[in-house]
Coordinates of C-alpha atoms in Angstrom, one line a residue:
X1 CA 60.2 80.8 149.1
X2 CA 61.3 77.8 151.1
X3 CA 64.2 77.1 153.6
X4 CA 64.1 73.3 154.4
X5 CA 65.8 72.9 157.5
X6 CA 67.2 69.7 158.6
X7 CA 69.1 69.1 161.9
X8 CA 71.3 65.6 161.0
X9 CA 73.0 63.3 163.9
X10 CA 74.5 60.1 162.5
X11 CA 72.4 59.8 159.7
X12 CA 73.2 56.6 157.8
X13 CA 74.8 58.5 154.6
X14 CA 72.8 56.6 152.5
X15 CA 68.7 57.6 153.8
X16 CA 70.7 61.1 154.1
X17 CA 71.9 61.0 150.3
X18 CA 68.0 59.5 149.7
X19 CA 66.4 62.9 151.7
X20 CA 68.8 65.4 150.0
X21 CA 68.0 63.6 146.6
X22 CA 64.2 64.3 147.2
X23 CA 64.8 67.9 147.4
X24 CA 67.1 68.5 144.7
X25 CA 64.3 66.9 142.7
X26 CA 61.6 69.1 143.7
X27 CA 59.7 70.7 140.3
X28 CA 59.3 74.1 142.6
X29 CA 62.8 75.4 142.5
X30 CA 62.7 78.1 144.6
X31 CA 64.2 76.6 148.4
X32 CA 67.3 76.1 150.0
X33 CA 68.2 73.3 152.4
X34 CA 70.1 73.6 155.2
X35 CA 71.5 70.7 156.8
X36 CA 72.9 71.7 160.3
X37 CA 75.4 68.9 161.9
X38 CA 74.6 68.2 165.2
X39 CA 78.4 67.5 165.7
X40 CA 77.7 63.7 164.7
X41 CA 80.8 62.1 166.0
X42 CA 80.3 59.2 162.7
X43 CA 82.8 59.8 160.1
X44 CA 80.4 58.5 157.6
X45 CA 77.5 61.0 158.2
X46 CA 80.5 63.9 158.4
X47 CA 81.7 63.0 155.1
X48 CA 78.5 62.2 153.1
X49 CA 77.6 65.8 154.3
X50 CA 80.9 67.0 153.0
X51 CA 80.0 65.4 149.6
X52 CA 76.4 66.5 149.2
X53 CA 76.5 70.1 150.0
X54 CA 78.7 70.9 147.1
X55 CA 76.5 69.0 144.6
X56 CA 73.7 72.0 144.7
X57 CA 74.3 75.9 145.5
X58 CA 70.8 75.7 147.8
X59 CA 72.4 73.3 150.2
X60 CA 74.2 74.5 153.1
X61 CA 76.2 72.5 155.3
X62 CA 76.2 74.1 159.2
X63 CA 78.1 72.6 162.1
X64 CA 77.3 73.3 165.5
X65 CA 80.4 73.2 167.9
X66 CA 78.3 71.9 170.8
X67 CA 75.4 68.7 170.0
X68 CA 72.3 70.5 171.2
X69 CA 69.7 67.9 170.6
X70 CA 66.7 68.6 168.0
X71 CA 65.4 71.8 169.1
X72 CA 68.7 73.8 169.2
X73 CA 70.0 72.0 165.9
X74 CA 66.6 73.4 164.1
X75 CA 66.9 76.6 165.9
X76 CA 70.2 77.3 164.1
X77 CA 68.9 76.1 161.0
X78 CA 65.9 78.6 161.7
X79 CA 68.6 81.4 162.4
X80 CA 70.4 80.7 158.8
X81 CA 66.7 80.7 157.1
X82 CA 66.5 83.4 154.9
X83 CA 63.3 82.0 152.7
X84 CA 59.7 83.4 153.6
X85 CA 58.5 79.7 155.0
X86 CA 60.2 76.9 157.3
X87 CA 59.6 73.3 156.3
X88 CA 60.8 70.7 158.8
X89 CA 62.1 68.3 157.2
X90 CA 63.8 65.1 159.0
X91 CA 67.1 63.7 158.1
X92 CA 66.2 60.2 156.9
X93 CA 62.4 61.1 155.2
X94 CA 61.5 62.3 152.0
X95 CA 59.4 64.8 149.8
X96 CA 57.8 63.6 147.3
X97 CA 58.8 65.7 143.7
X98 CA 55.8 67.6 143.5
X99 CA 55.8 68.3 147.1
X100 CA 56.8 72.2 147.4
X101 CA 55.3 73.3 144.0
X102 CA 51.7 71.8 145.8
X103 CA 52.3 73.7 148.6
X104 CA 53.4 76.6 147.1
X105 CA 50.2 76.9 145.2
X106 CA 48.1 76.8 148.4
X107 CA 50.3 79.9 149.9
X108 CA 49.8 82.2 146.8
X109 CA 46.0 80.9 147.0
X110 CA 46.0 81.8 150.8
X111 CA 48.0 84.4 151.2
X112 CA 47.4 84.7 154.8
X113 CA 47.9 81.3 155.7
X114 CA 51.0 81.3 158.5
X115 CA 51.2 77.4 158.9
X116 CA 50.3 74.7 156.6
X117 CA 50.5 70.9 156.9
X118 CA 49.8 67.7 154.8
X119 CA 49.0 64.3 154.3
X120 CA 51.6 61.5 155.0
X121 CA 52.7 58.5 154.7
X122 CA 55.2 55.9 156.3
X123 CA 57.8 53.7 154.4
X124 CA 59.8 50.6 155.3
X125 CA 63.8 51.2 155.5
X126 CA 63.7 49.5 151.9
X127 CA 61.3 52.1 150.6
X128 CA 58.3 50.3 150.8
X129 CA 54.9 51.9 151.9
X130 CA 53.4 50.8 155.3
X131 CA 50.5 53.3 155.4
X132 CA 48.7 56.6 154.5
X133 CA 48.0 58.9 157.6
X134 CA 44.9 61.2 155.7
X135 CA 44.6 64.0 158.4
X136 CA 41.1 66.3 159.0
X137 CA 41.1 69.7 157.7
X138 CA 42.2 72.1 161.0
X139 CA 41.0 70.5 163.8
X140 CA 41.9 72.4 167.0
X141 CA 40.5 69.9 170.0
X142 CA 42.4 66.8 168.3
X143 CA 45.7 69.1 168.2
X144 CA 45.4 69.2 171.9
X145 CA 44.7 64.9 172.1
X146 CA 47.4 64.2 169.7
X147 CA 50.2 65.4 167.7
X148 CA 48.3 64.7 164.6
X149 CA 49.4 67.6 161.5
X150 CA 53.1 66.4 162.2
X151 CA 54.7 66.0 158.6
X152 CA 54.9 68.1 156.5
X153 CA 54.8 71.1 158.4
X154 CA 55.3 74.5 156.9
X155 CA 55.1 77.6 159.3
X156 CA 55.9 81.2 158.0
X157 CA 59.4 82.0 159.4
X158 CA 58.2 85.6 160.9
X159 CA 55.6 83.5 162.8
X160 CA 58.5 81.5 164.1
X161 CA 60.6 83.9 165.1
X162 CA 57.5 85.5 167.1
X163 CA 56.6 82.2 169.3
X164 CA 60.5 81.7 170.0
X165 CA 61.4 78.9 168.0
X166 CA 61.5 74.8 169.4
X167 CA 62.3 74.8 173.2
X168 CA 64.8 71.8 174.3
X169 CA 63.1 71.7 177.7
X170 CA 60.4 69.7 175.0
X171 CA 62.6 67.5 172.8
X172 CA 60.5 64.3 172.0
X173 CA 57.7 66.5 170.8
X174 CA 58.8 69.7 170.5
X175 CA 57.4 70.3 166.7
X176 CA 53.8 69.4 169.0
X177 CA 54.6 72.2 171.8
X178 CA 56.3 74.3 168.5
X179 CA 52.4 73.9 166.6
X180 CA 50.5 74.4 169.8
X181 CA 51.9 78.0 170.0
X182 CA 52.3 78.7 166.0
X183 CA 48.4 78.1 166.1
X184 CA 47.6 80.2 168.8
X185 CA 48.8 83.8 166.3
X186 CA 48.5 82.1 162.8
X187 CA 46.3 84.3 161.1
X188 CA 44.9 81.0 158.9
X189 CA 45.8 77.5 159.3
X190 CA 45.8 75.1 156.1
X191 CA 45.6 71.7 155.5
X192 CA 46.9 70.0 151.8
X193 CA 44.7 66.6 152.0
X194 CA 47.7 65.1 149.7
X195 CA 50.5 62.6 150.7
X196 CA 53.5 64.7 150.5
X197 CA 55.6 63.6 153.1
X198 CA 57.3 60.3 153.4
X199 CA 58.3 59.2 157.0
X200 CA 60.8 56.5 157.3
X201 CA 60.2 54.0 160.1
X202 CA 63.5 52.7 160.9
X203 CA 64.1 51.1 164.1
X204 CA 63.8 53.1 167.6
X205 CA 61.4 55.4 165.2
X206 CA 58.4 56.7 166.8
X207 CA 57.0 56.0 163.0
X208 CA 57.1 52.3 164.1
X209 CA 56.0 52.6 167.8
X210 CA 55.8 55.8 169.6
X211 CA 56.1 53.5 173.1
X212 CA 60.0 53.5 171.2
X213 CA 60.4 57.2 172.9
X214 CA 58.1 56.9 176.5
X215 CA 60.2 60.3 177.2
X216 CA 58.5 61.9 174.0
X217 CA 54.8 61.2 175.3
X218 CA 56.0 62.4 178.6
X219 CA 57.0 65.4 176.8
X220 CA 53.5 66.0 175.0
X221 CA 51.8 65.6 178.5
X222 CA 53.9 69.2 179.6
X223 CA 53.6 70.3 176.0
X224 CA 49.6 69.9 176.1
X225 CA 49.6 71.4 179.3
X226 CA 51.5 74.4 178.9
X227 CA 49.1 75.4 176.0
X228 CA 46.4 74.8 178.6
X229 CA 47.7 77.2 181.1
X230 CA 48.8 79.5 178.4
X231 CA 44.6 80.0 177.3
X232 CA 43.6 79.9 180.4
X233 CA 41.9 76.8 180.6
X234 CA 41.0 74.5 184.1
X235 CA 42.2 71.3 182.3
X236 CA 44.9 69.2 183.5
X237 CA 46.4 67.3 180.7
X238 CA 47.6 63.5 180.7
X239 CA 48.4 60.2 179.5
X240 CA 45.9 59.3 177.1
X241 CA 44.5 55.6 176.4
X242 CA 46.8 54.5 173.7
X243 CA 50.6 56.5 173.3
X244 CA 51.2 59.5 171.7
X245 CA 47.5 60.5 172.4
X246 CA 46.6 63.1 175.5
X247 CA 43.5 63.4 177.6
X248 CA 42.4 66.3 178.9
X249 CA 40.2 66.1 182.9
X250 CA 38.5 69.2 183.0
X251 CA 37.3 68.2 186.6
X252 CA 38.7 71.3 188.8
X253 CA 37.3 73.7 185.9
X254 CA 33.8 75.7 187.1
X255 CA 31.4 74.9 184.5
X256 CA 28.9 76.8 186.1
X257 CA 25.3 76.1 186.7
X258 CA 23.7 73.3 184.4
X259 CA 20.4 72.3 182.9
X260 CA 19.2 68.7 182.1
X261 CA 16.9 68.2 179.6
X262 CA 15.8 64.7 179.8
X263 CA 13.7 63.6 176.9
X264 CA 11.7 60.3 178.0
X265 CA 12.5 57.8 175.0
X266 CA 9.1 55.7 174.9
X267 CA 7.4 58.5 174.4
X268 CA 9.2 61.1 172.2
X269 CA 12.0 58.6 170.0
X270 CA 11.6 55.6 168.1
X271 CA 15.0 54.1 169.3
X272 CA 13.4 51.2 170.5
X273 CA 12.9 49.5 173.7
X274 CA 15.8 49.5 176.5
X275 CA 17.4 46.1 176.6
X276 CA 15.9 45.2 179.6
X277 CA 12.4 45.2 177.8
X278 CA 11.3 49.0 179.5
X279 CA 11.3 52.2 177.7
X280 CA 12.3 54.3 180.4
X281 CA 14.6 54.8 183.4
X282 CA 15.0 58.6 183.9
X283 CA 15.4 57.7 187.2
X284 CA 18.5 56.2 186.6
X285 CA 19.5 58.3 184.1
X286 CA 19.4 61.6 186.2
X287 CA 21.1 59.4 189.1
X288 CA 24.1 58.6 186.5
X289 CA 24.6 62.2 185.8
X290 CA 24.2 63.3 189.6
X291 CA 27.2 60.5 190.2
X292 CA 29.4 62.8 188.0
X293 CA 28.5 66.1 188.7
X294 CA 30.0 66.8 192.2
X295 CA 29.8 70.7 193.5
X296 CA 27.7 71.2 190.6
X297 CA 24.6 73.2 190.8
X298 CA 22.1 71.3 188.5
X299 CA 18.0 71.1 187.4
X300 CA 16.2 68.7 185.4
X301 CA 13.7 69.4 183.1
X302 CA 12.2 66.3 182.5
X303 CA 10.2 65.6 178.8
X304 CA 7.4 63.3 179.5
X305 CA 3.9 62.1 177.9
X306 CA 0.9 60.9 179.9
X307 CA 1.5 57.3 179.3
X308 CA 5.4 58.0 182.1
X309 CA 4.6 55.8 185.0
X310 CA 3.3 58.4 187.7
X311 CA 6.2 56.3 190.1
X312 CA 9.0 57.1 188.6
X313 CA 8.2 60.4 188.3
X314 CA 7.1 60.9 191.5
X315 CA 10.8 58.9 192.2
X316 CA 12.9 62.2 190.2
X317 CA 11.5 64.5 193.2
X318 CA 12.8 62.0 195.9
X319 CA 16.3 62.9 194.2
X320 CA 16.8 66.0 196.2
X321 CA 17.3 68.2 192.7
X322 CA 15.1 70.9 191.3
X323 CA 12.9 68.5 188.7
X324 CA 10.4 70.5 186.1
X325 CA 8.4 68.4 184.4
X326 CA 7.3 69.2 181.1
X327 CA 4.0 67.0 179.3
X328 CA 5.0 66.9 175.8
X329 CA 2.4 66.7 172.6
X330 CA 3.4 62.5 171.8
X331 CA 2.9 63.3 168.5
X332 CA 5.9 65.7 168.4
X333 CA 9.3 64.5 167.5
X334 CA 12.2 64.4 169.9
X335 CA 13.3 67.9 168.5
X336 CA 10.5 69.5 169.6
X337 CA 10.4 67.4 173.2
X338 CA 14.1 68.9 173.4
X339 CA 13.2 72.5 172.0
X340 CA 10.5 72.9 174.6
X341 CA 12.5 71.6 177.6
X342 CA 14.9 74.1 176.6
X343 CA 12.7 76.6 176.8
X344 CA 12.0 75.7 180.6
X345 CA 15.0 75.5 181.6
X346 CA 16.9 78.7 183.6
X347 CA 20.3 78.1 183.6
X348 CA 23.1 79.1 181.2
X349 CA 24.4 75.6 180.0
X350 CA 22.7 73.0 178.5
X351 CA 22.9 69.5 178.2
X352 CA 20.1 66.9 176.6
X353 CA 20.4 63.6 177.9
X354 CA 18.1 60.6 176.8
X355 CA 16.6 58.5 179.5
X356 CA 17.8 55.4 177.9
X357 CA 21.6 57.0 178.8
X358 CA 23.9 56.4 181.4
X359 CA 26.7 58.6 182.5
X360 CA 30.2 56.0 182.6
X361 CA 33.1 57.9 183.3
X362 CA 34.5 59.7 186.6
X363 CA 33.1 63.9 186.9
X364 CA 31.4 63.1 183.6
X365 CA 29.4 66.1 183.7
X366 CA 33.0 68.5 183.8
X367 CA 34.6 66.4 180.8
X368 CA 31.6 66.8 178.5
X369 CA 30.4 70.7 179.6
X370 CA 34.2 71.9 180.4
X371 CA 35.5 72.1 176.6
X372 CA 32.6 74.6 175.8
X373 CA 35.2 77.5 177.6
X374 CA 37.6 76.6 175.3
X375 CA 37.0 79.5 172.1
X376 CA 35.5 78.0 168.4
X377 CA 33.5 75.3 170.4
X378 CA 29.6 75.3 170.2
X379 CA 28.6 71.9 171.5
X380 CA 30.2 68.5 172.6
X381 CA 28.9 65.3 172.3
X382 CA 29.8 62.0 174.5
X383 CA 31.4 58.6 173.5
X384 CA 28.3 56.9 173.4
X385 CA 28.8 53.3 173.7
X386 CA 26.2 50.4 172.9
X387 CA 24.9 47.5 175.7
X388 CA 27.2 45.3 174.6
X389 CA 30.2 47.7 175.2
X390 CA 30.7 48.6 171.3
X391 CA 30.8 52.1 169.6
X392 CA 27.6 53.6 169.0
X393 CA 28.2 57.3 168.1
X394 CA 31.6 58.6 168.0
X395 CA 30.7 61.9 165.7
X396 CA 28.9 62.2 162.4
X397 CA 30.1 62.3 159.2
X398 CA 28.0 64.9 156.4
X399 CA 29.2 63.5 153.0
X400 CA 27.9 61.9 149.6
X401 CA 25.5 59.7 151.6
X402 CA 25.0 62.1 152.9
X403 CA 25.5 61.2 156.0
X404 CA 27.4 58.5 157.7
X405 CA 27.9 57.2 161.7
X406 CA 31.6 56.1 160.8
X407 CA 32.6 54.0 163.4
X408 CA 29.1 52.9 165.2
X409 CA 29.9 49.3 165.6
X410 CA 33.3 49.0 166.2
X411 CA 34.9 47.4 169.4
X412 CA 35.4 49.7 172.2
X413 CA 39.3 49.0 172.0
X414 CA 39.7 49.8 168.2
X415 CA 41.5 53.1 167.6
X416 CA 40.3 54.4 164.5
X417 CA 41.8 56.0 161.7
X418 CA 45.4 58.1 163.1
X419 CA 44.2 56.5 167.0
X420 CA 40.8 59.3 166.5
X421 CA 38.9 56.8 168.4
X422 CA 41.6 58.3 171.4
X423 CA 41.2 61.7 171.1
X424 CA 38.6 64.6 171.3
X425 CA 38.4 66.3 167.9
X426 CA 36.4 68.4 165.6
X427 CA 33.2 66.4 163.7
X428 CA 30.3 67.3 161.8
X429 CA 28.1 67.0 164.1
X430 CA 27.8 65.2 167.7
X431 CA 24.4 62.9 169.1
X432 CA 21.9 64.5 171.0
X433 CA 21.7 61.6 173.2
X434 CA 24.7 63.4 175.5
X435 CA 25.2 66.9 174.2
X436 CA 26.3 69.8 175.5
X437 CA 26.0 73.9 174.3
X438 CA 25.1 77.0 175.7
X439 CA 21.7 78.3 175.7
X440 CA 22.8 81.3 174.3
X441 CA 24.4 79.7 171.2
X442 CA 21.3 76.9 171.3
X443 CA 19.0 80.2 171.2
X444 CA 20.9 81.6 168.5
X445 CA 21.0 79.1 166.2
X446 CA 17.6 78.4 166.6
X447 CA 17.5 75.0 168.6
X448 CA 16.5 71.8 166.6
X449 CA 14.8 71.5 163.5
X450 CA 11.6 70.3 164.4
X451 CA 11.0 68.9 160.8
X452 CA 13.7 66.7 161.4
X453 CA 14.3 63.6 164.0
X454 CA 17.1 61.3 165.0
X455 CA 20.5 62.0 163.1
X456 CA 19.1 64.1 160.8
X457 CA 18.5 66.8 163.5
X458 CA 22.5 66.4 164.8
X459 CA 23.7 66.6 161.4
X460 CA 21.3 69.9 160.8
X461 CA 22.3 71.5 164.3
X462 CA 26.2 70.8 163.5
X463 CA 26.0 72.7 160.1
X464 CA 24.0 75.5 162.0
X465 CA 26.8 75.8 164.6
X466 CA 29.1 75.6 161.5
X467 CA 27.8 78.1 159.5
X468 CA 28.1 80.6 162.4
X469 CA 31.8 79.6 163.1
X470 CA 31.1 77.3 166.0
X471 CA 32.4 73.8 165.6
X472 CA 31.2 70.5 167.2
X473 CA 33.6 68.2 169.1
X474 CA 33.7 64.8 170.3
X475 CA 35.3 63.9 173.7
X476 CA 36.8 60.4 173.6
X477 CA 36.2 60.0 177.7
X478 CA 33.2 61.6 178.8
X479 CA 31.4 58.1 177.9
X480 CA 28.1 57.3 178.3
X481 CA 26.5 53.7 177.8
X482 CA 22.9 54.1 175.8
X483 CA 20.6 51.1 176.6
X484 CA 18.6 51.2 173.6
X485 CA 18.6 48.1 171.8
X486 CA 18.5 49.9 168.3
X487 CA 19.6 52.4 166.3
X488 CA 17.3 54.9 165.3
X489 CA 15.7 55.2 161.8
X490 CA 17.8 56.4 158.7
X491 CA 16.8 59.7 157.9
X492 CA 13.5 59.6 155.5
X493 CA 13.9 61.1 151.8
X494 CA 11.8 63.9 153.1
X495 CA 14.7 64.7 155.8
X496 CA 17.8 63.8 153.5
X497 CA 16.1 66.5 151.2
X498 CA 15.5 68.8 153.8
X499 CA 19.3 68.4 154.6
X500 CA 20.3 68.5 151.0
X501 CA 18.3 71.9 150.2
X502 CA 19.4 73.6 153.5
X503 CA 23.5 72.9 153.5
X504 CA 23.9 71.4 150.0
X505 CA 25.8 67.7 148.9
X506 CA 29.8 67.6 149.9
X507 CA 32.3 65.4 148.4
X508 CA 34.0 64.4 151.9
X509 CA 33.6 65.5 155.2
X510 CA 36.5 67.9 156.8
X511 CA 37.2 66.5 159.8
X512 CA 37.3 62.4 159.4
X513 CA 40.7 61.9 157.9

């Protein structure tokens, strides 16, 4: 069922011995392993090879003539392959026993899955652990931020043949540039939430510090890129805030027209006053988004109640925008303030904004409405950051609680779990503070629930998008700073039941690792 490929260049014979061991171990029996010599010049990898090949009638020995690099070494490993699925498997890491016979079952359960990938961990050159890596279910955007399914990865061998194989044009991260274009004809991707892998973190190992290989995150940026021209996308890939991480600027894509919903907080949210004592600045606000919406053609429809000083509305028509205002029941929640500000709104995209919001970042307004061309997305939410510069919604969790804002809090600098503070990827749901989606798919799914408020009516739009194969993501650097001094309320028992009845209880969530 399995070929195991391996390319090996100077191995220390005694993590090689350690990685063929793991194999030979395995309690699925059916693989073969094919170790394909790189033409090592070390004597000592040479003849360790020479001795463990014979030991099991499933281990090959191949030896290029020429040293390729990576790519061409698993390439000819690829060409020997005569088992239904390709695992990668690196020449000083290890499976653990149960490792194939785990994944085996999730192939015969899914027969069409074409590329499947695990859990990890990392391991000390003495064999000690330094760390789990537990990776989201299939998560698309975060592919494109980061190399994240990495080990194991098993791809069906006619799916490999089809996309070509590893390019050497991409060594550093060619199994990245391989998985951007395996995904792209998979017929189902699959993800084992179980530690299978073992990668060993030996020195000049990207498992230690990927800044150990700067020419590997170089080759991501191309790698990123080239699957961004490939779909068709406007996005020009680069360098993303921590290494081994990629950020997309989706500033020369045409998003198209745009409406602004601005819901006036004071009036319509219970989010408490700014921190500068006021409850409103839509002023400001709509300024922040004009900032970072150049050669965009934009309208505000502005959500207010009687009690909106008549001067700063009277200040939104100075702007030199289109500006509908809308008077709003005060007794409504802010789901209906934003449902009927949809409703007057004429243009194709949406985006809700709270006045108490402030775009931060450079053509904002492209980075948060670009990703909606992108196939599979149905609304994006911004980095929303706190007034004293920390986390305040970085996506939302659905589990046991049965809900959870996982990293509200945290420092603006901290990383996250696998660096997720530093790359877009797929959550439950996004904050309708700074959110983005189409009126079509907002129409469709039938806006917000208006018998819910606050996160309640995020988490309840996310499973809506969900449920009609749409999926929400969070962009790590279309930021926004919200000035409210507060959270806003927990969800009441009546809305946590609401929740509960509609989309049911969940042991974890899929996409927070």
């Amino acid at each position: 069922m399995f070929s195991i490929v391996t390319p090996v260049y100077n191995t220390d014979p005694d993590l090689l011995a350690e990685m063929v061991d793991s194999v030979v171990h395995q309690t699925e029996r059916s693989w073969e392993l094919l170790l394909v010599d790189d033409r090592s010049p070390s004597e000592a990898t040479r003849a360790a090879l020479g001795r463990l090949a014979p030991t099991d009638p499933r281990i090959r020995s191949i030896r290029r003539e020429v040293n390729g690099r990576i790519s061409e070494a698993t390439n000819t490993g690829v060409a020997a392959a005569s088992g239904e699925f390709v695992l990668l498997l690196d020449h000083d890491d290890t499976l653990v026993p149960h490792a194939l016979a785990r994944i085996a079952a999730e192939l015969t359960a899914h027969p069409e899955t074409d590329y499947l990938y695990t859990d990890e961990d990392k391991i000390a050159e003495d064999g000690s652990a330094l760390g789990e890596f537990r990776k989201p279910d299939w998560s698309p955007s975060r592919l494109l931020g980061q190399m994240y399914t990495s080990h194991a990865s098993v791809v069906r061998r006619s799916v490999l043949e089809r996309v070509g194989l590893l390019r050497s044009g991409f060594d550093g991260s060619q199994d990245h540039d391989l998985v951007l274009r395996v995904v792209e004809v998979a017929r189902e991707v699959r993800h084992v939430p179980e530690v299978l892998y073992r990668w060993r973190a030996v020195a000049g190992s990207t498992a230690i510090d990927v800044r150990a290989k700067d020419y590997a995150w170089d080759a991501g940026v191309r790698a990123v890129q080239d699957a961004l021209d490939r779909r068709g996308l406007h996005a020009t890939a680069g360098h993303g805030g921590l290494p081994g991480t990629y950020r997309l600027d989706w500033s020369q894509q045409d998003i198209g027209p745009v409406s602004v919903v601005v819901t006036i907080d004071g009036v319509q949210t219970t989010g408490g006053p700014l921190t500068d004592g006021t409850t409103s600045g839509v002023v400001d606000a709509v300024r922040s988004i004009i900032d970072g919406a150049a050669g965009v053609e934009l309208e505000f429809v502005v959500v207010h109640g009687q009690e909106t000083p008549r001067a700063e509305l009277d200040a939104l028509e100075a702007l030199g925008r289109p500006v509908v205002r809308v008077l709003a029941d005060p007794r409504g929640a802010a789901s209906a303030a934003r449902n009927l500000g949809s409703a007057h709104a004429s243009f194709p995209t949406l985006v809700f904004l709270d006045d108490t919001v402030r775009a931060r970042s450079d053509a904002f307004l492209h980075d948060l409405v670009g990703p909606l061309s992108r196939s599979g997305v149905g609304a994006t939410g911004a980095h929303s950051i706190d007034a004293e510069d920390r986390i305040r919604d970085a996506g939302f969790r659905y589990a046991l609680t049965p809900y959870r804002r996982p990293y509200t809090g945290r420092a603006l600098d901290d990383a996250g779990e696998g660096n997720a503070l530093y790359v877009d990827r797929e959550v439950s749901a996004v904050a309708s503070n700074a959110l983005a989606i189409s009126a079509a798919t907002f129409r469709a799914v039938g806006g917000f629930n208006e018998d819910l408020s606050g996160d309640a009516a995020d988490l309840d739009l996310g499973r809506k998008l969900t449920s009609t194969g749409l999926q929400s993501v969070w962009l790590a650097y279309a930021r926004v700073q919200d000035l409210r001094s507060t959270l806003p309320a927990d969800p009441s028992d009546a809305e946590l039941g609401i929740l509960l009845a509609r989309w049911g209880d969940t042991a974890d969530d899929p996409f927070i690792g």
